[in-house]
Coordinates of C-alpha atoms in Angstrom, one line a residue:
M677 CA 180.5 24.6 124.3
Q678 CA 180.2 28.2 125.4
T679 CA 178.4 28.8 128.8
L680 CA 175.9 31.1 129.5
D681 CA 177.9 33.9 131.2
E682 CA 180.6 33.6 127.8
I683 CA 177.6 34.2 125.6
L684 CA 176.3 37.0 127.3
K685 CA 179.2 38.7 127.7
S686 CA 180.5 38.6 124.2
R687 CA 179.9 40.5 121.7
R688 CA 176.1 41.2 121.0
D689 CA 175.5 43.3 118.0
T690 CA 177.5 41.7 114.3
R691 CA 177.9 43.9 111.8
H692 CA 180.6 41.8 109.9
F693 CA 179.7 38.2 108.4
T694 CA 181.4 35.6 106.4
S695 CA 179.2 34.7 103.3
D696 CA 178.3 31.6 104.7
E697 CA 174.5 30.6 104.3
V698 CA 172.1 30.2 107.6
P699 CA 170.7 26.7 107.5
D700 CA 167.3 26.3 108.2
A701 CA 167.7 24.1 111.2
V702 CA 169.7 27.3 112.2
I703 CA 166.9 29.7 112.2
Q704 CA 164.0 27.5 112.8
K705 CA 165.8 27.0 116.2
A706 CA 166.5 30.6 117.1
L707 CA 162.9 31.5 116.0
Q708 CA 161.5 28.7 118.2
A709 CA 163.8 30.4 121.0
G710 CA 162.1 33.4 120.3
H711 CA 158.6 31.8 120.8
W712 CA 159.8 30.7 124.0
A713 CA 160.3 34.1 125.3
P714 CA 158.3 36.0 128.0
S715 CA 155.3 37.1 126.4
V716 CA 152.7 39.5 128.3
G717 CA 149.2 37.8 128.6
L718 CA 150.2 35.2 126.3
T719 CA 149.3 37.2 123.6
D720 CA 151.6 35.8 121.0
A721 CA 151.9 39.1 119.3
T722 CA 155.3 38.8 118.0
K723 CA 155.6 38.0 114.4
Y724 CA 158.7 37.3 112.1
Y725 CA 159.4 37.8 108.3
L726 CA 162.5 36.5 106.6
I727 CA 164.6 38.1 104.1
K728 CA 166.7 36.3 101.4
S729 CA 165.9 38.6 98.3
D730 CA 168.9 40.5 97.1
E731 CA 166.6 43.3 95.5
I732 CA 164.7 43.8 99.0
K733 CA 168.2 43.8 101.1
K734 CA 169.2 46.7 98.4
A735 CA 166.3 48.5 98.8
V736 CA 166.5 48.4 102.8
K737 CA 170.0 49.6 102.8
E738 CA 169.1 52.6 100.7
L739 CA 166.6 53.4 103.5
F740 CA 169.5 53.1 105.6
L741 CA 171.8 55.2 103.9
D742 CA 169.3 57.9 103.8
Y743 CA 168.8 58.0 107.4
D744 CA 172.3 57.5 108.4
T745 CA 173.4 60.8 106.7
K746 CA 170.7 62.5 108.8
A747 CA 172.0 60.7 111.7
A748 CA 175.6 61.9 110.9
N749 CA 174.4 65.3 110.7
Q750 CA 172.9 65.2 114.6
T751 CA 176.5 66.5 115.8
D752 CA 178.1 69.8 115.4
S753 CA 181.1 68.3 116.1
E754 CA 183.3 67.5 112.5
E755 CA 185.6 65.2 114.3
Q756 CA 182.4 63.3 115.7
K757 CA 180.5 63.1 112.4
E758 CA 183.9 61.8 110.9
D759 CA 184.1 59.1 113.4
Y760 CA 180.5 58.2 113.0
K761 CA 180.9 57.8 109.2
A762 CA 183.8 55.2 109.6
L763 CA 181.8 53.6 111.9
K764 CA 180.4 50.2 110.1
L765 CA 176.3 50.4 111.7
E766 CA 174.9 47.8 109.1
A767 CA 175.4 44.7 107.1
I768 CA 172.2 44.7 105.2
Q769 CA 173.4 43.2 102.3
E770 CA 176.6 41.2 103.2
A771 CA 174.3 39.3 105.9
P772 CA 173.1 36.2 104.2
L773 CA 169.6 36.6 106.0
G774 CA 167.3 39.4 106.8
L775 CA 165.2 39.0 109.8
V776 CA 161.9 41.7 110.5
I777 CA 161.0 41.2 113.9
C778 CA 157.8 42.8 114.3
Y779 CA 154.7 43.1 117.0
D780 CA 151.2 43.0 116.4
R781 CA 149.0 46.0 118.0
S782 CA 145.9 44.4 117.2
V783 CA 146.1 42.3 119.9
L784 CA 145.0 45.4 122.1
N785 CA 141.9 45.3 120.6
N786 CA 141.0 42.6 123.1
F787 CA 141.4 42.9 126.8
T788 CA 144.8 41.0 127.5
I789 CA 146.2 40.5 131.0
G790 CA 149.0 42.3 131.5
T791 CA 148.9 45.0 129.3
V792 CA 146.6 47.1 131.9
G793 CA 149.3 48.4 133.5
S794 CA 151.5 49.0 130.0
N795 CA 149.9 48.2 126.9
E796 CA 153.3 48.9 125.2
A797 CA 154.2 45.6 127.1
I798 CA 153.9 43.7 123.8
K799 CA 156.6 45.5 122.4
F800 CA 158.7 44.6 125.5
S801 CA 157.9 40.8 124.7
S802 CA 159.1 40.9 121.3
V803 CA 162.2 42.7 122.4
C804 CA 162.9 39.8 124.7
A805 CA 162.3 37.3 121.6
A806 CA 165.0 39.2 119.9
Q807 CA 167.3 38.4 123.0
N808 CA 166.6 34.6 123.0
I809 CA 167.0 34.8 119.2
W810 CA 170.6 36.5 119.6
L811 CA 171.1 33.6 122.6
S812 CA 170.2 30.9 120.0
L813 CA 172.2 32.1 117.6
T814 CA 175.4 32.9 119.1
E815 CA 175.2 29.2 120.9
Q816 CA 175.1 27.5 117.6
G817 CA 177.9 30.0 116.3
Y818 CA 176.0 32.5 114.5
S819 CA 175.1 36.0 115.5
M820 CA 172.9 38.8 114.2
G821 CA 173.0 42.8 114.5
W822 CA 170.2 45.3 114.9
I823 CA 169.3 47.9 112.4
S824 CA 167.1 50.5 113.7
I825 CA 168.6 53.6 112.0
L826 CA 165.3 53.6 109.2
N827 CA 162.8 55.7 108.5
Y828 CA 160.1 53.3 109.8
Y829 CA 156.9 54.5 107.9
Q830 CA 158.9 53.5 104.4
F831 CA 160.2 50.4 105.7
K832 CA 156.9 49.4 106.4
Q833 CA 155.8 50.2 102.9
L834 CA 158.5 48.7 101.5
L835 CA 158.1 45.2 102.9
G836 CA 153.9 45.5 102.7
L837 CA 153.6 45.0 106.4
P838 CA 150.0 45.6 107.6
E839 CA 149.2 48.9 109.6
H840 CA 148.7 47.5 112.9
I841 CA 152.2 45.5 112.3
E842 CA 154.8 47.4 114.1
P843 CA 158.8 46.2 113.3
L844 CA 161.4 46.9 115.9
G845 CA 163.6 46.8 113.4
Y846 CA 165.9 44.7 110.5
F847 CA 168.1 42.3 112.0
C848 CA 171.3 40.9 109.8
V849 CA 171.9 37.1 110.5
G850 CA 175.0 35.1 109.5
K851 CA 178.3 33.3 110.7
P852 CA 180.1 36.4 112.4
A853 CA 183.7 37.5 110.7
T854 CA 185.0 38.4 113.7
D855 CA 184.8 38.3 117.8
Y856 CA 185.4 41.9 118.2
D857 CA 188.3 40.8 120.6
N858 CA 185.1 39.9 122.8
Q859 CA 183.5 43.5 123.1
P860 CA 181.2 45.5 121.6
M861 CA 182.3 47.3 117.9
L862 CA 181.4 50.7 119.3
Q863 CA 183.9 50.0 122.6
Q864 CA 186.4 48.6 120.7
L865 CA 186.4 51.5 118.6
N866 CA 186.8 53.7 121.1
W867 CA 183.4 55.5 120.5
K868 CA 182.0 54.9 123.7
Q869 CA 183.0 52.5 126.8
K870 CA 180.6 50.4 128.6
S871 CA 180.3 50.4 132.1
E872 CA 181.9 47.5 134.4
V873 CA 178.6 47.1 136.6
P874 CA 175.2 48.0 136.1
F875 CA 173.3 50.9 138.0
V876 CA 171.6 49.6 140.9
E877 CA 170.2 52.0 143.7
E878 CA 167.7 50.8 146.2
I879 CA 164.9 53.2 146.7
L880 CA 163.8 53.5 150.4
V881 CA 161.1 56.2 150.5
P882 CA 158.5 57.1 148.1
V883 CA 158.3 60.2 146.3
T884 CA 156.2 62.6 147.1
Y885 CA 154.1 65.5 145.4
P886 CA 152.3 68.5 146.1
E887 CA 148.5 68.2 146.7
S888 CA 148.1 70.3 143.8
L889 CA 150.3 72.5 141.4
Q890 CA 147.7 74.9 140.8
E891 CA 148.4 78.7 141.9
T892 CA 145.3 80.1 143.9
K893 CA 143.0 82.0 141.2
Q894 CA 142.6 85.5 141.6
I895 CA 139.5 87.2 141.2
H896 CA 139.6 89.9 138.6
T897 CA 137.5 93.3 139.7
E898 CA 135.0 94.0 136.7
S899 CA 135.4 97.5 135.1
R900 CA 131.8 99.3 135.7
S901 CA 132.9 101.9 133.2
I902 CA 134.3 99.7 130.5
K903 CA 131.0 97.7 130.5
D904 CA 128.6 100.7 130.5
A905 CA 131.1 102.4 127.2
L906 CA 130.8 98.9 125.5
Q907 CA 127.0 98.3 126.0
H908 CA 126.9 102.4 124.6
K909 CA 129.2 101.9 121.7
I910 CA 126.9 98.7 120.3
D911 CA 123.4 100.3 121.0
N912 CA 124.4 103.0 119.1
K913 CA 125.7 101.2 116.0
T914 CA 123.6 101.8 112.8
K915 CA 121.2 98.7 113.3
P916 CA 118.1 98.5 115.5
L917 CA 119.0 97.8 119.6
G918 CA 119.7 94.2 119.9
S919 CA 119.4 92.9 116.1
L920 CA 122.8 91.5 115.8
G921 CA 122.0 89.0 118.6
I922 CA 124.6 86.9 120.0
L923 CA 127.3 88.7 118.1
E924 CA 126.2 91.7 120.5
K925 CA 126.8 89.4 123.8
L926 CA 130.1 88.3 122.1
A927 CA 131.3 91.7 121.2
Q928 CA 130.4 92.8 124.9
Q929 CA 132.4 89.7 126.4
I930 CA 135.2 90.1 124.4
G931 CA 135.3 93.9 124.9
E932 CA 135.2 93.4 128.9
L933 CA 137.8 90.5 129.0
F934 CA 140.5 92.5 127.3
Q935 CA 139.4 96.1 129.2
T936 CA 139.2 97.8 125.6
L937 CA 136.7 99.0 123.1
E938 CA 138.5 97.6 120.5
P939 CA 139.3 94.5 121.2
K940 CA 141.6 92.8 118.8
I941 CA 142.2 89.1 118.2
F942 CA 146.1 87.9 118.0
Q943 CA 147.6 84.5 116.9
P944 CA 144.6 82.2 117.6
N945 CA 145.6 78.8 118.9
I946 CA 143.4 75.5 119.0
V947 CA 144.9 72.9 121.1
V948 CA 143.7 69.1 120.3
F949 CA 144.7 66.8 123.7
A950 CA 144.7 63.2 122.6
A951 CA 145.0 60.3 125.3
D952 CA 143.7 56.7 125.2
H953 CA 141.0 55.4 128.0
G954 CA 141.2 52.0 130.1
I955 CA 137.6 52.0 129.8
A956 CA 137.6 51.4 126.4
V957 CA 138.4 48.0 126.6
H958 CA 135.0 47.1 128.1
G959 CA 133.3 47.9 124.3
V960 CA 132.1 51.3 125.3
S961 CA 133.4 52.6 121.9
A962 CA 132.3 51.8 118.4
Y963 CA 136.1 52.2 117.1
P964 CA 138.7 49.9 118.8
Q965 CA 141.5 52.0 121.1
D966 CA 144.1 52.0 118.2
V967 CA 142.0 54.9 116.3
T968 CA 143.1 57.4 118.8
R969 CA 146.9 57.0 117.5
Q970 CA 145.9 56.6 114.2
M971 CA 144.0 59.9 114.2
V972 CA 147.0 62.0 116.0
T973 CA 149.0 60.5 113.1
N974 CA 146.2 61.8 110.9
F975 CA 146.4 65.3 112.4
L976 CA 150.2 65.4 112.1
E977 CA 150.0 65.0 108.7
G978 CA 147.4 67.4 107.7
G979 CA 144.3 65.4 106.7
A980 CA 141.5 65.4 109.6
A981 CA 138.7 68.0 109.9
I982 CA 140.3 70.2 112.1
N983 CA 143.5 71.0 109.8
V984 CA 141.1 71.9 107.3
F985 CA 139.1 74.2 109.1
C986 CA 142.1 75.8 110.7
K987 CA 143.8 76.6 107.5
Q988 CA 140.6 78.0 106.4
N989 CA 140.8 80.3 109.0
S990 CA 144.1 80.9 109.5
I991 CA 144.2 79.6 113.2
S992 CA 147.3 78.1 114.8
L993 CA 146.9 74.2 115.4
S994 CA 148.7 72.4 118.2
I995 CA 148.7 68.4 118.7
V996 CA 149.2 67.4 122.3
D997 CA 150.2 63.7 123.1
A998 CA 148.5 63.7 126.6
G999 CA 148.7 59.8 127.0
V1000 CA 148.3 58.0 123.6
N1001 CA 149.0 54.2 124.0
Y1002 CA 152.1 54.7 121.4
D1003 CA 155.4 55.6 121.3
F1004 CA 155.2 58.7 118.2
P1005 CA 158.6 59.1 116.6
P1006 CA 160.0 62.3 117.1
N1007 CA 158.2 65.1 115.3
A1008 CA 158.4 68.6 116.2
N1009 CA 155.2 69.2 115.5
L1010 CA 154.0 67.1 118.3
I1011 CA 153.7 68.1 122.1
S1012 CA 154.5 65.4 124.7
T1013 CA 153.1 65.7 127.8
K1014 CA 152.3 61.9 127.7
I1015 CA 151.9 60.8 131.6
A1016 CA 151.3 57.2 130.9
K1017 CA 150.2 55.2 127.6
G1018 CA 146.4 55.1 128.6
T1019 CA 144.6 55.5 132.1
Q1020 CA 143.5 52.4 133.6
S1021 CA 140.0 51.0 133.3
F1022 CA 138.1 52.6 136.2
L1023 CA 135.4 50.0 136.4
H1024 CA 136.9 48.6 139.6
G1025 CA 139.7 51.0 140.3
P1026 CA 141.1 54.4 139.8
A1027 CA 141.6 55.4 136.4
M1028 CA 145.6 57.5 137.7
S1029 CA 146.9 58.1 140.7
D1030 CA 147.0 61.3 142.9
S1031 CA 150.9 62.2 141.5
E1032 CA 149.2 61.3 137.7
L1033 CA 146.4 64.0 138.2
S1034 CA 149.0 66.5 139.9
L1035 CA 151.2 66.0 136.8
C1036 CA 148.1 66.5 134.4
F1037 CA 147.5 70.1 135.8
A1038 CA 151.2 70.8 135.5
K1039 CA 151.5 69.9 132.0
G1040 CA 148.2 71.0 130.6
A1041 CA 149.2 74.4 132.2
A1042 CA 152.3 74.5 130.9
V1043 CA 151.1 74.0 127.5
V1044 CA 148.8 77.0 127.2
N1045 CA 151.3 79.2 129.4
T1046 CA 153.6 78.4 126.0
I1047 CA 151.1 79.7 123.6
A1048 CA 150.3 82.3 125.8
K1049 CA 154.0 83.4 125.4
T1050 CA 153.7 84.0 121.6
A1051 CA 151.2 86.6 122.2
S1052 CA 148.3 84.8 121.7
N1053 CA 145.1 85.8 123.4
C1054 CA 142.5 83.3 121.8
I1055 CA 142.5 79.7 122.4
G1056 CA 140.6 76.8 121.5
F1057 CA 140.4 73.2 123.0
G1058 CA 139.6 70.4 121.4
E1059 CA 140.7 66.3 122.5
M1060 CA 140.7 62.7 120.6
G1061 CA 140.3 59.6 122.6
I1062 CA 138.6 56.5 122.0
G1063 CA 136.4 56.0 124.8
N1064 CA 136.6 59.6 126.2
T1065 CA 132.8 60.3 126.3
S1066 CA 132.3 57.5 128.5
T1067 CA 134.8 59.2 131.2
A1068 CA 133.3 62.4 130.3
S1069 CA 129.9 61.1 131.2
V1070 CA 130.9 59.7 134.3
L1071 CA 132.9 63.2 135.2
M1072 CA 129.6 64.8 134.5
S1073 CA 127.1 63.0 136.5
V1074 CA 129.6 62.7 140.0
I1075 CA 130.2 66.2 139.7
T1076 CA 126.9 67.7 138.7
K1077 CA 124.7 65.0 140.4
I1078 CA 122.8 64.8 137.1
P1079 CA 121.4 60.7 137.0
L1080 CA 124.2 58.9 134.8
E1081 CA 121.6 57.7 132.4
D1082 CA 120.8 61.5 131.3
C1083 CA 124.4 61.8 131.0
V1084 CA 125.4 58.9 128.8
G1085 CA 125.2 59.3 125.0
L1086 CA 126.2 57.7 121.5
G1087 CA 129.7 58.8 121.6
T1088 CA 131.4 58.1 118.2
G1089 CA 128.2 56.5 117.2
V1090 CA 127.3 53.1 119.3
S1091 CA 124.2 51.0 118.2
D1092 CA 121.4 51.4 120.4
A1093 CA 122.0 47.6 121.9
K1094 CA 125.5 48.8 122.6
L1095 CA 124.5 52.0 124.2
I1096 CA 122.5 49.9 126.5
Q1097 CA 125.5 47.9 127.6
K1098 CA 127.3 51.0 127.7
Q1099 CA 125.1 52.4 130.2
K1100 CA 125.3 49.5 132.5
I1101 CA 129.1 49.3 132.6
L1102 CA 129.6 52.9 133.5
Q1103 CA 126.7 52.7 136.1
A1104 CA 128.8 49.9 137.6
A1105 CA 132.0 51.8 137.6
V1106 CA 130.2 54.6 139.5
D1107 CA 128.0 51.9 142.1
N1108 CA 131.6 50.6 142.6
Y1109 CA 132.8 54.1 143.8
S1110 CA 133.9 54.1 147.7
G1111 CA 135.9 57.2 147.6
S1112 CA 135.4 60.6 149.3
Q1113 CA 133.5 63.2 147.6
E1114 CA 136.2 65.8 147.3
L1115 CA 136.6 66.9 143.4
D1116 CA 140.3 65.9 142.9
E1117 CA 139.9 62.2 144.4
K1118 CA 136.9 61.6 141.8
L1119 CA 139.1 63.3 138.8
A1120 CA 141.9 60.6 139.8
Y1121 CA 139.5 58.0 140.0
F1122 CA 137.2 58.7 137.0
G1123 CA 139.1 61.2 134.5
G1124 CA 141.2 61.2 131.7
F1125 CA 144.5 62.3 130.8
E1126 CA 143.5 64.7 128.1
I1127 CA 140.3 65.9 129.9
I1128 CA 142.1 67.0 133.0
Q1129 CA 145.1 68.4 130.9
M1130 CA 142.0 70.5 129.0
A1131 CA 141.0 71.8 132.3
S1132 CA 144.1 72.6 133.6
G1133 CA 144.9 75.0 130.2
M1134 CA 141.7 76.5 130.3
L1135 CA 142.7 77.4 134.1
A1136 CA 145.7 78.5 132.6
A1137 CA 144.1 80.5 129.8
H1138 CA 142.3 82.7 132.4
E1139 CA 145.2 83.4 134.1
N1140 CA 146.9 84.7 130.8
N1141 CA 143.6 86.7 130.4
M1142 CA 143.1 84.7 127.1
L1143 CA 139.7 84.2 125.3
I1144 CA 138.7 80.4 125.7
L1145 CA 136.9 78.9 122.7
V1146 CA 135.2 75.6 124.3
D1147 CA 134.4 72.9 122.0
G1148 CA 131.8 69.7 122.5
F1149 CA 130.3 67.5 124.9
I1150 CA 134.3 66.4 126.0
C1151 CA 135.6 70.0 126.2
S1152 CA 132.6 71.2 128.0
V1153 CA 133.2 68.9 131.1
A1154 CA 136.6 69.8 130.7
F1155 CA 135.4 73.0 131.3
L1156 CA 133.0 71.9 133.8
I1157 CA 135.8 70.9 136.1
A1158 CA 137.9 73.8 135.7
H1159 CA 134.8 75.8 136.6
Q1160 CA 134.7 73.9 139.8
K1161 CA 137.9 75.0 140.6
N1162 CA 137.5 78.4 139.7
P1163 CA 133.8 79.9 138.7
E1164 CA 135.3 83.2 137.3
I1165 CA 136.6 81.1 134.4
I1166 CA 133.3 81.8 133.0
K1167 CA 134.1 85.4 131.7
N1168 CA 136.8 83.9 129.4
A1169 CA 134.8 81.3 127.8
V1170 CA 132.6 81.2 124.4
F1171 CA 130.7 77.6 123.8
S1172 CA 131.4 77.3 120.0
H1173 CA 128.5 75.0 119.6
C1174 CA 126.1 72.4 121.1
S1175 CA 126.7 69.2 120.3
A1176 CA 124.4 66.0 119.1
E1177 CA 125.4 64.2 122.2
Q1178 CA 122.4 64.1 124.4
A1179 CA 123.9 65.2 127.4
H1180 CA 125.8 68.4 126.1
V1181 CA 122.6 70.8 126.3
K1182 CA 122.1 69.6 130.0
L1183 CA 125.4 70.3 130.6
L1184 CA 125.2 73.8 129.2
D1185 CA 122.1 74.7 130.8
Y1186 CA 123.7 73.7 134.3
L1187 CA 126.5 75.9 133.4
G1188 CA 124.2 78.9 132.1
V1189 CA 125.8 79.1 128.9
Q1190 CA 124.5 79.6 125.1
P1191 CA 126.2 77.9 122.9
V1192 CA 127.3 79.7 119.5
L1193 CA 126.3 77.4 116.9
Q1194 CA 123.7 74.4 116.6
L1195 CA 125.0 72.3 113.9
G1196 CA 124.8 68.6 115.3
L1197 CA 128.1 68.1 115.3
R1198 CA 129.7 65.1 117.6
L1199 CA 133.1 64.8 115.6
G1200 CA 135.4 66.6 118.7
E1201 CA 138.8 67.7 117.4
G1202 CA 138.2 71.2 118.3
T1203 CA 136.2 71.3 114.9
G1204 CA 133.3 73.6 116.6
C1205 CA 135.9 75.8 118.0
A1206 CA 137.4 76.4 114.4
I1207 CA 133.7 76.7 112.5
A1208 CA 132.7 79.1 115.1
F1209 CA 136.1 81.4 114.7
P1210 CA 135.0 83.4 112.2
I1211 CA 131.4 84.3 114.1
I1212 CA 133.6 85.5 116.8
E1213 CA 135.8 87.3 114.7
S1214 CA 132.6 89.1 113.0
A1215 CA 131.7 90.4 116.4
V1216 CA 134.9 92.0 116.7
A1217 CA 134.8 93.4 113.4
F1218 CA 131.6 95.2 113.6
L1219 CA 132.3 96.2 117.3
N1220 CA 135.4 98.1 115.5
E1221 CA 134.4 99.2 112.4
M1222 CA 130.8 99.6 112.1
A1223 CA 129.5 103.0 112.0
S1224 CA 127.5 104.7 114.7
F1225 CA 124.5 106.6 114.5
D1226 CA 126.5 109.9 114.7
S1227 CA 129.4 109.2 112.3
A1228 CA 127.0 107.9 109.5
G1229 CA 124.2 111.0 110.2
V1230 CA 121.6 108.3 110.4
N1231 CA 118.7 109.0 112.8
N1232 CA 118.7 106.5 115.3
K1233 CA 114.7 107.5 116.7

């Protein structure tokens, strides 16, 4: 019998198998070893599916071959490409048994000890199970190979796995046909050499971050001549004074912002920041936390309301993962500014660290600065995150001193009974706060990754002299934070609508601003910005194209 050290040092990932069947007793013993692996919070989130069907194996292999071709094309070196194609990276049809090791994300819908710091710990538990299975199989004279070069979406569809079940990959199980000279196959074939010893380094001092990554804001001097000239131009259009209402105010604001009598909107862009919130585990939302991840996927696939309205109005759409509790596969349409996989619950402690707060300010600004470089001068802000109305309500209350009960609403649509429970939980969180009255300390304690990144993005938009479109309640709280940092930002902002969230009108009144629309919206995603955008275009159009009394020969008396 091999010693444990011998097993650990031997070939880990088998790609060549004999045709010998795997006895049921062998696989059951191995799966039991997987079940004994460490499981965060004893969630038992790991699930196993056995594949013996030749038809399924063939279909899985076709999925592999499709992605294997794409993998080979990732290198520009023809020599490396040919070397890659020569490697045997699968044994899907040759291995007598297929095993799919998965983890069940639905366990996160309930509070689980051990997932607070990293909600993806359930995935790590499943990896531990995979390692135990490999150890057990090797001890019994068998082995397995891990296939991860797959389109996981198609893989789940092929196997009929439920939406909440996430596979680690496809594992080939059988009796190894070679010992690979007791070394990894890639090393044996000189593809890559494994270092002899592990990397180990002791960290002796903590890493420090700057207090703030925000630059000092400059106050722009208002041009009185432009202001008066714009007002004169608006008043002399062929209409009674003030008859275009809020359109006249918008035209004046946009002209002053861009310092021109003929303003134009270029490359409008709406950015949706998404993140998860630790407070959600206390049942403050009508939806489970996993909906955040599902909706981000919906945004990327073009199926959400914001996709429809942006397409309708020719607005570019950017989706940002600011801290969603999920590892999204690589996607060119997803901007990753992930700080962590969701904040901590602020019921008994801070939602984020000071360094995470600083990173939020840095990363949110970077997203907007990149968009500004495309010559965009108009940017809207939207959000997605289960539990973020609770976060926004608390932030509004602690910043404005408005009573919390006036800041808490239905959010995604909780029942009246759940609303009372939500108010009690949030009030308890506020009562538990013993920190200072400094803004940044409150933001770190109660903040959300997407809310802080939006606030930072708005400040960056102000510095880039962009028109800022603010969506509903949560985005208005982000603006409140930005306004606390730099009151001059109010000149850039257009508040697209007043939402059905009961605190929104109070916040708009606090800021002394008037929304463009009153449609009873409470969807988020930046939808209010997209819907209000044609009205902003109308304000610019009448200012630039409508005749004056003089040019039209119309009497203005």
